[in-house]
C-alpha cells in the first residue's frame, strides 16, 4: 500500500512539474511588445516600490528563479534575466512580488521564513526515520508513526503557508506588469497568467502530497489500528 501511495504522490508532483515546464516552454516563445528583459522589468518594479537594497543576479539553472530574503537577492535564470518573452517577465515580476512582500512584512511570508529551520529538520526526519526503523528495529512502531506524523504535519503546514505567499506574489506580478506597461492585454496577459497559474499548481501539488502522507501516518494513531504495507 505504501508503494501505491508513493506512486500516487510522485505522479501528482510530476504532473504539476510537466504542466509548468510546458507552459513556460510555450510562452518563452511569446515575445512582448515592450521589448523589456526580465532583469530590466525587475529593476524597474523594485525601483518604483522604493526597494534599493535588493541585488538582481543571473544564474544558469532553468526555473531555479527565487527571491532570497536573507541575502536580499533576486535570482533569475539566464533565460529570464535576458529574455523578452511573456514567460521571462512573468517569472521576474513574480520574484519581485516576494521582495515587495518582504518589504511590507507580509504575514504569510514572515511565517514561512520563521518556519524554514524546523521544516528542514522535519524533512530529515521523514527521510531517515523509516530507514532507521527498518535497519535497527530500535524504534517502536507507534513511536515511529508519531514521529512521522509530526514530521509530515510540519511539512504540510509549511506547504499550506506557502500557498498564499505564492498566489499573492503572482497576483502582484500580474497587476504591476500591466500597470507599468511591460505587457499588453490580450495574448500577452493571457500568456503571463498561464505561466504563473501553472507554477502555482506545483505548490498545490506539494501541499496535497504532504497532506496525504500526514493522514497516512496520523490515522493509525487515532484509531489504534495497524496497517499492513
XYZ file of N, CA and C in Angstrom:
687
model
N 0.818 -1.215 0.000
C 0.000 0.000 0.000
C 0.855 1.270 0.000
N 1.960 1.240 0.761
C 2.824 2.421 0.823
C 3.431 2.701 -0.551
N 3.675 1.629 -1.342
C 4.213 1.815 -2.690
C 3.199 2.535 -3.574
N 1.933 2.171 -3.449
C 0.870 2.839 -4.213
C 0.785 4.311 -3.821
N 0.866 4.569 -2.512
C 0.829 5.945 -2.019
C 1.984 6.752 -2.595
N 3.174 6.148 -2.590
C 4.353 6.820 -3.136
C 4.163 7.129 -4.619
N 3.642 6.161 -5.362
C 3.450 6.352 -6.801
C 2.400 7.421 -7.098
N 1.350 7.471 -6.280
C 0.302 8.481 -6.469
C 0.866 9.882 -6.246
N 1.584 10.064 -5.134
C 2.144 11.391 -4.835
C 3.227 11.766 -5.839
N 3.990 10.773 -6.287
C 5.000 11.035 -7.315
C 4.333 11.503 -8.601
N 3.235 10.851 -8.970
C 2.512 11.227 -10.187
C 1.956 12.643 -10.086
N 1.434 13.000 -8.913
C 0.906 14.354 -8.709
C 2.005 15.389 -8.916
N 3.166 15.132 -8.305
C 4.279 16.065 -8.429
C 4.795 16.172 -9.853
N 4.941 15.026 -10.520
C 5.447 15.029 -11.895
C 4.478 15.714 -12.850
N 3.190 15.506 -12.635
C 2.186 16.149 -13.486
C 2.239 17.665 -13.334
N 2.383 18.134 -12.088
C 2.471 19.577 -11.841
C 3.732 20.158 -12.476
N 4.862 19.435 -12.347
C 6.110 19.902 -12.945
C 6.015 19.938 -14.469
N 5.395 18.911 -15.042
C 5.225 18.881 -16.502
C 4.372 20.053 -16.964
N 3.335 20.355 -16.203
C 2.422 21.441 -16.574
C 3.149 22.781 -16.601
N 3.960 23.053 -15.567
C 4.645 24.347 -15.509
C 5.742 24.425 -16.570
N 6.468 23.333 -16.796
C 7.514 23.352 -17.820
C 6.920 23.512 -19.215
N 5.772 22.884 -19.430
C 5.096 23.000 -20.723
C 4.625 24.429 -20.966
N 4.009 25.032 -19.945
C 3.523 26.409 -20.075
C 4.687 27.374 -20.264
N 5.772 27.146 -19.507
C 6.938 28.027 -19.624
C 7.564 27.913 -21.016
N 7.750 26.679 -21.489
C 8.360 26.482 -22.810
C 7.519 27.125 -23.906
N 6.210 26.991 -23.786
C 5.307 27.548 -24.802
C 5.391 29.068 -24.827
N 5.374 29.691 -23.659
C 5.301 31.150 -23.610
C 6.668 31.830 -23.501
N 7.732 31.028 -23.452
C 9.065 31.620 -23.606
C 9.280 32.007 -25.064
N 8.362 31.567 -25.914
C 8.393 31.952 -27.336
C 7.325 32.999 -27.660
N 6.733 33.575 -26.613
C 5.740 34.636 -26.804
C 6.390 35.977 -26.477
N 6.858 36.732 -27.475
C 7.537 37.999 -27.197
C 6.559 39.070 -26.730
N 7.076 40.013 -25.949
C 6.247 41.139 -25.507
C 6.609 42.367 -26.337
N 5.617 43.174 -26.636
C 5.832 44.339 -27.495
C 6.717 45.388 -26.836
N 6.722 45.433 -25.511
C 7.516 46.457 -24.817
C 9.009 46.250 -25.025
N 9.429 45.001 -25.264
C 10.837 44.718 -25.507
C 11.705 44.673 -24.266
N 11.110 44.790 -23.087
C 11.888 44.745 -21.846
C 12.361 43.323 -21.559
N 13.560 43.219 -20.983
C 14.033 41.928 -20.493
C 13.492 41.707 -19.078
N 13.612 40.478 -18.607
C 13.174 40.187 -17.247
C 13.935 41.009 -16.224
N 15.248 41.157 -16.425
C 16.070 41.931 -15.490
C 15.668 43.401 -15.497
N 15.436 43.962 -16.680
C 15.040 45.372 -16.771
C 13.698 45.602 -16.087
N 12.768 44.688 -16.301
C 11.461 44.816 -15.654
C 11.601 44.716 -14.142
N 12.431 43.779 -13.677
C 12.628 43.604 -12.235
C 13.232 44.855 -11.609
N 14.249 45.413 -12.246
C 14.867 46.649 -11.738
C 13.827 47.763 -11.641
N 13.004 47.914 -12.671
C 12.004 48.986 -12.690
C 10.937 48.772 -11.620
N 10.494 47.535 -11.443
C 9.461 47.237 -10.443
C 9.975 47.523 -9.036
N 11.193 47.083 -8.754
C 11.769 47.312 -7.422
C 12.009 48.801 -7.187
N 12.485 49.490 -8.218
C 12.755 50.924 -8.087
C 11.468 51.687 -7.812
N 10.394 51.343 -8.518
C 9.121 52.024 -8.294
C 8.606 51.777 -6.877
N 8.891 50.589 -6.333
C 8.440 50.248 -4.981
C 9.355 50.812 -3.901
N 10.418 51.501 -4.314
C 11.343 52.080 -3.341
C 12.281 51.063 -2.723
N 12.478 49.940 -3.402
C 13.381 48.897 -2.898
C 14.726 49.048 -3.603
N 15.722 49.479 -2.851
C 17.039 49.739 -3.440
C 18.124 48.812 -2.902
N 17.764 47.965 -1.939
C 18.774 47.112 -1.303
C 18.687 45.648 -1.732
N 18.006 45.378 -2.830
C 17.898 44.013 -3.345
C 18.735 43.897 -4.615
N 19.654 42.946 -4.607
C 20.529 42.708 -5.754
C 19.861 41.723 -6.714
N 19.890 42.033 -7.988
C 19.346 41.136 -9.012
C 20.513 40.447 -9.702
N 20.572 39.127 -9.582
C 21.700 38.397 -10.151
C 21.211 37.318 -11.112
N 22.116 36.907 -11.984
C 21.817 35.902 -13.003
C 22.447 34.564 -12.626
N 21.742 33.478 -12.916
C 22.336 32.149 -12.753
C 21.881 31.266 -13.908
N 22.495 30.090 -14.013
C 22.302 29.264 -15.202
C 21.162 28.258 -15.094
N 20.744 27.911 -13.871
C 19.736 26.861 -13.706
C 18.374 27.319 -14.227
N 17.784 26.531 -15.111
C 16.478 26.874 -15.665
C 15.390 26.661 -14.619
N 14.510 27.633 -14.455
C 13.403 27.600 -13.499
C 13.882 27.450 -12.056
N 15.085 27.951 -11.787
C 15.565 27.988 -10.401
C 15.447 29.394 -9.840
N 14.634 30.207 -10.471
C 14.463 31.607 -10.070
C 13.870 31.673 -8.664
N 14.389 32.592 -7.852
C 13.861 32.739 -6.496
C 14.294 34.066 -5.891
N 13.603 34.432 -4.823
C 13.994 35.602 -4.035
C 14.551 35.095 -2.718
N 15.759 35.536 -2.369
C 16.423 35.140 -1.125
C 16.277 36.277 -0.121
N 15.371 36.144 0.860
C 15.139 37.244 1.802
C 16.302 37.494 2.752
N 17.116 36.477 3.023
C 18.246 36.658 3.936
C 19.351 37.475 3.288
N 19.676 37.137 2.053
C 20.752 37.845 1.346
C 20.241 39.042 0.552
N 18.927 39.228 0.530
C 18.310 40.299 -0.257
C 18.744 40.192 -1.723
N 18.538 39.006 -2.272
C 18.908 38.748 -3.656
C 17.709 38.237 -4.443
N 17.563 38.747 -5.645
C 16.553 38.258 -6.572
C 17.313 37.529 -7.675
N 17.170 36.213 -7.710
C 17.956 35.369 -8.610
C 17.106 34.957 -9.812
N 17.611 35.265 -11.003
C 16.903 34.926 -12.243
C 17.781 34.039 -13.117
N 17.172 33.033 -13.717
C 17.909 32.208 -14.674
C 18.294 33.075 -15.867
N 19.322 32.642 -16.591
C 19.795 33.433 -17.733
C 18.675 33.688 -18.735
N 17.830 32.679 -18.941
C 16.734 32.820 -19.907
C 15.753 33.902 -19.489
N 15.515 34.026 -18.194
C 14.572 35.040 -17.710
C 15.252 36.381 -17.469
N 16.531 36.361 -17.167
C 17.291 37.598 -16.959
C 17.385 38.383 -18.269
N 17.708 37.679 -19.338
C 17.903 38.339 -20.638
C 16.680 38.241 -21.547
N 15.745 37.354 -21.215
C 14.618 37.103 -22.094
C 13.622 38.244 -22.162
N 12.974 38.360 -23.303
C 11.951 39.398 -23.509
C 10.588 38.758 -23.785
N 10.405 37.560 -23.279
C 9.151 36.843 -23.500
C 8.172 37.091 -22.361
N 6.928 36.694 -22.581
C 5.916 36.801 -21.525
C 6.296 35.937 -20.333
N 6.887 34.765 -20.605
C 7.307 33.874 -19.521
C 8.401 34.521 -18.684
N 9.395 35.132 -19.343
C 10.510 35.754 -18.628
C 10.028 36.899 -17.743
N 9.173 37.751 -18.287
C 8.674 38.880 -17.495
C 7.760 38.412 -16.370
N 6.971 37.375 -16.633
C 6.091 36.850 -15.594
C 6.866 36.312 -14.411
N 7.905 35.525 -14.693
C 8.724 34.951 -13.620
C 9.461 36.049 -12.862
N 10.061 36.995 -13.586
C 10.800 38.081 -12.941
C 9.888 38.910 -12.040
N 8.702 39.234 -12.527
C 7.761 40.030 -11.733
C 7.260 39.248 -10.521
N 7.102 37.941 -10.679
C 6.682 37.098 -9.552
C 7.711 37.163 -8.429
N 8.993 37.068 -8.775
C 10.032 37.139 -7.743
C 10.082 38.531 -7.119
N 9.809 39.557 -7.923
C 9.700 40.908 -7.360
C 8.552 40.974 -6.358
N 7.490 40.212 -6.634
C 6.364 40.153 -5.705
C 6.798 39.697 -4.328
N 7.741 38.748 -4.267
C 8.253 38.294 -2.974
C 9.057 39.396 -2.284
N 9.820 40.152 -3.068
C 10.579 41.264 -2.487
C 9.636 42.320 -1.915
N 8.531 42.579 -2.610
C 7.525 43.518 -2.108
C 6.886 42.982 -0.832
N 6.611 41.689 -0.789
C 6.067 41.074 0.423
C 7.026 41.256 1.593
N 8.304 41.051 1.320
C 9.316 41.169 2.375
C 9.374 42.591 2.916
N 9.341 43.555 2.016
C 9.383 44.954 2.439
C 8.182 45.305 3.307
N 7.022 44.769 2.961
C 5.778 45.082 3.669
C 5.505 44.151 4.846
N 6.466 43.253 5.136
C 6.312 42.279 6.231
C 5.008 41.492 6.079
N 4.772 41.007 4.878
C 3.584 40.208 4.577
C 3.562 38.990 5.500
N 2.500 38.847 6.273
C 2.454 37.866 7.364
C 2.759 36.431 6.926
N 2.125 35.898 5.869
C 2.452 34.522 5.474
C 3.925 34.332 5.112
N 4.547 35.334 4.477
C 5.971 35.225 4.159
C 6.801 35.215 5.431
N 6.455 36.071 6.392
C 7.177 36.103 7.663
C 7.061 34.754 8.371
N 5.880 34.164 8.329
C 5.672 32.855 8.957
C 6.496 31.781 8.256
N 6.530 31.828 6.930
C 7.301 30.829 6.186
C 8.789 30.969 6.478
N 9.279 32.192 6.543
C 10.689 32.408 6.846
C 11.040 31.869 8.230
N 10.140 32.090 9.190
C 10.387 31.623 10.558
C 10.360 30.104 10.652
N 9.637 29.459 9.740
C 9.459 28.002 9.803
C 10.495 27.227 9.001
N 11.410 27.910 8.331
C 12.375 27.219 7.466
C 13.229 26.234 8.258
N 13.707 26.645 9.424
C 14.586 25.791 10.222
C 13.926 24.497 10.649
N 12.753 24.590 11.258
C 12.064 23.392 11.743
C 11.587 22.522 10.581
N 11.281 23.155 9.448
C 10.867 22.387 8.275
C 12.027 21.573 7.721
N 13.228 22.140 7.773
C 14.412 21.404 7.333
C 14.642 20.176 8.206
N 14.445 20.336 9.513
C 14.579 19.202 10.435
C 13.517 18.145 10.134
N 12.285 18.595 9.901
C 11.184 17.667 9.615
C 11.446 16.864 8.343
N 12.006 17.506 7.326
C 12.281 16.797 6.074
C 13.323 15.703 6.281
N 14.287 15.955 7.184
C 15.272 14.927 7.523
C 14.620 13.789 8.304
N 13.700 14.145 9.197
C 13.001 13.137 10.000
C 12.242 12.148 9.121
N 11.452 12.662 8.194
C 10.605 11.770 7.388
C 11.436 10.938 6.413
N 12.667 11.374 6.155
C 13.529 10.605 5.264
C 14.268 9.492 6.007
N 14.750 9.804 7.236
C 15.624 8.866 7.940
C 14.911 7.935 8.908
N 13.807 8.362 9.498
C 13.127 7.519 10.489
C 12.697 6.168 9.919
N 12.071 6.114 8.732
C 11.711 4.793 8.183
C 12.931 3.903 7.958
N 14.036 4.487 7.479
C 15.244 3.706 7.231
C 15.854 3.204 8.531
N 15.906 4.070 9.549
C 16.451 3.666 10.844
C 15.582 2.603 11.494
N 14.273 2.769 11.364
C 13.360 1.793 11.949
C 13.531 0.417 11.342
N 13.681 0.361 10.019
C 13.845 -0.928 9.349
C 15.223 -1.528 9.599
N 16.251 -0.665 9.671
C 17.622 -1.168 9.791
C 17.975 -1.596 11.209
N 17.476 -0.872 12.213
C 17.892 -1.125 13.596
C 16.835 -1.800 14.450
N 15.575 -1.673 14.079
C 14.454 -2.209 14.869
C 14.399 -1.608 16.274
N 15.065 -0.460 16.462
C 15.105 0.163 17.783
C 13.942 1.126 18.013
N 13.220 1.445 16.964
C 12.111 2.389 17.082
C 10.802 1.612 17.101
N 10.056 1.746 18.189
C 8.764 1.070 18.298
C 7.825 1.574 17.206
N 6.966 0.706 16.669
C 6.084 1.112 15.565
C 5.271 2.368 15.852
N 4.667 2.441 17.047
C 3.836 3.614 17.347
C 4.677 4.877 17.502
N 5.885 4.712 18.048
C 6.784 5.869 18.167
C 7.182 6.350 16.776
N 7.497 5.400 15.900
C 7.842 5.763 14.530
C 6.703 6.458 13.820
N 5.486 5.944 13.992
C 4.309 6.579 13.391
C 4.121 7.998 13.907
N 4.315 8.178 15.214
C 4.147 9.504 15.816
C 5.166 10.491 15.257
N 6.426 10.054 15.183
C 7.479 10.935 14.656
C 7.195 11.301 13.202
N 6.778 10.311 12.420
C 6.485 10.573 11.008
C 5.256 11.456 10.838
N 4.246 11.258 11.684
C 3.053 12.109 11.620
C 3.407 13.554 11.948
N 4.252 13.735 12.971
C 4.685 15.091 13.335
C 5.502 15.710 12.203
N 6.436 14.922 11.658
C 7.274 15.433 10.571
C 6.469 15.845 9.357
N 5.561 14.966 8.936
C 4.735 15.303 7.774
C 3.740 16.414 8.093
N 3.323 16.497 9.351
C 2.443 17.594 9.751
C 3.131 18.941 9.613
N 4.412 18.976 9.989
C 5.191 20.216 9.847
C 5.357 20.570 8.371
N 5.689 19.575 7.556
C 5.846 19.823 6.120
C 4.537 20.270 5.484
N 3.434 19.655 5.920
C 2.126 20.041 5.401
C 1.809 21.491 5.765
N 2.080 21.862 7.029
C 1.811 23.229 7.472
C 2.662 24.233 6.695
N 3.928 23.879 6.452
C 4.816 24.756 5.691
C 4.295 24.933 4.265
N 3.880 23.834 3.654
C 3.338 23.915 2.292
C 2.030 24.697 2.245
N 1.250 24.603 3.316
C -0.001 25.367 3.386
C 0.287 26.863 3.486
N 1.264 27.232 4.313
C 1.650 28.640 4.452
C 2.195 29.178 3.128
N 2.861 28.307 2.385
C 3.462 28.717 1.114
C 2.417 29.132 0.082
N 1.239 28.542 0.137
C 0.215 28.818 -0.884
C -0.155 30.296 -0.984
N -0.544 30.972 0.123
C -0.870 32.395 -0.022
C 0.337 33.237 -0.421
N 1.539 32.816 -0.016
C 2.751 33.548 -0.401
C 2.911 33.535 -1.919
N 2.770 32.371 -2.509
C 2.972 32.242 -3.953
C 1.823 32.842 -4.762
N 0.598 32.610 -4.328
C -0.546 33.173 -5.056
C -0.544 34.700 -4.988
N -0.172 35.246 -3.841
C -0.125 36.702 -3.703
C 0.985 37.296 -4.567
N 2.148 36.634 -4.618
C 3.245 37.132 -5.454
C 2.842 37.140 -6.926
N 2.111 36.118 -7.352
C 1.640 36.080 -8.741
C 0.601 37.165 -9.005
N -0.261 37.394 -8.033
C -1.270 38.458 -8.176
C -0.586 39.814 -8.341
N 0.419 40.061 -7.509
C 1.166 41.321 -7.601
C 1.856 41.434 -8.959
N 2.421 40.329 -9.432
C 3.138 40.335 -10.707
C 2.212 40.706 -11.860
N 1.054 40.087 -11.904
C 0.101 40.359 -12.985
C -0.331 41.823 -12.983
N -0.577 42.360 -11.791
C -1.019 43.752 -11.689
C 0.060 44.729 -12.131
N 1.281 44.528 -11.629
C 2.335 45.505 -11.890
C 2.806 45.445 -13.342
N 2.810 44.266 -13.948
C 3.231 44.171 -15.348
C 2.292 44.945 -16.265
N 1.000 44.862 -15.992
C 0.036 45.613 -16.790
C 0.064 47.093 -16.467
N 0.151 47.424 -15.180
C 0.113 48.819 -14.743
C 1.304 49.608 -15.259
N 2.487 48.972 -15.282
C 3.698 49.669 -15.711
C 3.941 49.551 -17.214
N 3.044 48.869 -17.919
C 3.132 48.807 -19.370
C 4.134 47.815 -19.926
N 4.567 46.861 -19.109
C 5.512 45.858 -19.600
C 4.832 44.848 -20.517
N 3.553 44.588 -20.259
C 2.801 43.678 -21.126
C 1.505 44.353 -21.550
N 0.997 43.930 -22.694
C -0.278 44.417 -23.194
C -1.374 43.416 -22.829
N -2.616 43.880 -22.908
C -3.729 42.970 -22.672
C -3.827 41.934 -23.782
N -4.756 41.047 -23.659
C -4.940 40.035 -24.695
C -3.963 38.889 -24.561
N -3.249 38.569 -25.643
C -2.402 37.371 -25.676
C -1.233 37.455 -24.697
N -0.646 38.648 -24.522
C 0.488 38.772 -23.600
C 0.046 38.549 -22.161
N -1.050 39.170 -21.792
C -1.583 38.997 -20.438
C -1.996 37.546 -20.193
N -2.617 36.932 -21.188
C -3.046 35.535 -21.062
C -1.845 34.610 -20.903
N -0.766 34.908 -21.621
C 0.440 34.081 -21.535
C 1.051 34.146 -20.138
N 1.141 35.357 -19.586
C 1.666 35.520 -18.224
C 0.793 34.771 -17.229
N -0.510 34.901 -17.378
C -1.436 34.203 -16.475
C -1.226 32.693 -16.520
N -1.058 32.154 -17.712
C -0.896 30.703 -17.846
C 0.393 30.219 -17.197
N 1.472 30.957 -17.372
C 2.755 30.566 -16.769
C 2.681 30.617 -15.249
N 2.163 31.714 -14.707
C 2.115 31.870 -13.255
C 1.101 30.931 -12.613
N -0.013 30.705 -13.270
C -1.007 29.769 -12.728
C -0.465 28.344 -12.711
N 0.266 27.974 -13.763
C 0.862 26.636 -13.808
C 1.890 26.468 -12.699
N 2.694 27.514 -12.472
C 3.694 27.452 -11.400
C 3.028 27.308 -10.038
N 1.908 27.984 -9.850
C 1.203 27.917 -8.567
C 0.737 26.505 -8.262
N 0.387 25.752 -9.291
C -0.106 24.389 -9.077
C 0.964 23.449 -8.565
N 2.246 23.781 -8.768
C 3.300 22.938 -8.191
C 3.263 23.014 -6.673
N 2.904 24.182 -6.140
C 2.808 24.334 -4.682
C 1.549 23.667 -4.146
N 0.487 23.704 -4.922
C -0.731 22.984 -4.534
C -0.453 21.483 -4.498
N 0.284 20.993 -5.493
C 0.626 19.569 -5.546
C 1.476 19.164 -4.349
N 2.426 20.022 -3.965
C 3.272 19.722 -2.802
C 2.439 19.652 -1.532
N 1.465 20.556 -1.406
C 0.594 20.529 -0.223
C -0.249 19.261 -0.194
N -0.840 18.904 -1.324
C -1.685 17.704 -1.381
C -0.875 16.456 -1.021
N 0.339 16.358 -1.562
C 1.180 15.196 -1.275
C 1.527 15.107 0.203
N 1.906 16.233 0.807
C 2.257 16.217 2.234
C 1.036 15.935 3.100
N -0.130 16.404 2.686
C -1.366 16.119 3.425
C -1.678 14.625 3.394
N -1.497 14.002 2.241
C -1.755 12.561 2.113
C -0.854 11.767 3.054
N 0.441 12.098 3.050
C 1.368 11.384 3.933
C 1.061 11.654 5.403
N 0.711 12.881 5.731
C 0.363 13.226 7.117
C -0.804 12.372 7.604
N -1.860 12.291 6.808
C -3.025 11.495 7.190
C -2.692 10.007 7.236
N -1.825 9.567 6.339
C -1.438 8.155 6.298
C -0.805 7.712 7.621
N 0.042 8.565 8.188
C 0.716 8.207 9.436
C -0.086 8.594 10.674
N -0.985 9.567 10.537
C -1.768 10.016 11.693
C -2.940 9.096 12.002
N -3.655 8.651 10.984
C -4.887 7.888 11.207
C -4.695 6.621 12.039
N -3.624 5.836 11.844
C -3.442 4.661 12.707
C -3.280 5.023 14.179
N -2.700 6.185 14.460
C -2.547 6.622 15.848
C -3.897 6.976 16.450
N -4.772 7.556 15.640
C -6.089 7.960 16.138
C -7.022 6.768 16.304
N -6.840 5.763 15.475
C -7.735 4.597 15.518
C -7.134 3.417 16.267
N -5.858 3.576 16.676
C -5.128 2.494 17.365
C -5.085 1.231 16.519
N -5.182 1.426 15.212
C -5.163 0.276 14.313
C -3.795 0.081 13.704
N -3.616 -1.070 13.099
C -2.374 -1.377 12.413
C -2.642 -1.512 10.918
N -1.673 -1.073 10.167
C -1.825 -1.109 8.719
C -0.803 -2.061 8.133
N -1.217 -2.879 7.214
C -0.287 -3.779 6.543
C 0.218 -3.121 5.273
N 1.507 -2.927 5.177
C 2.101 -2.313 3.988
C 2.628 -3.393 3.046
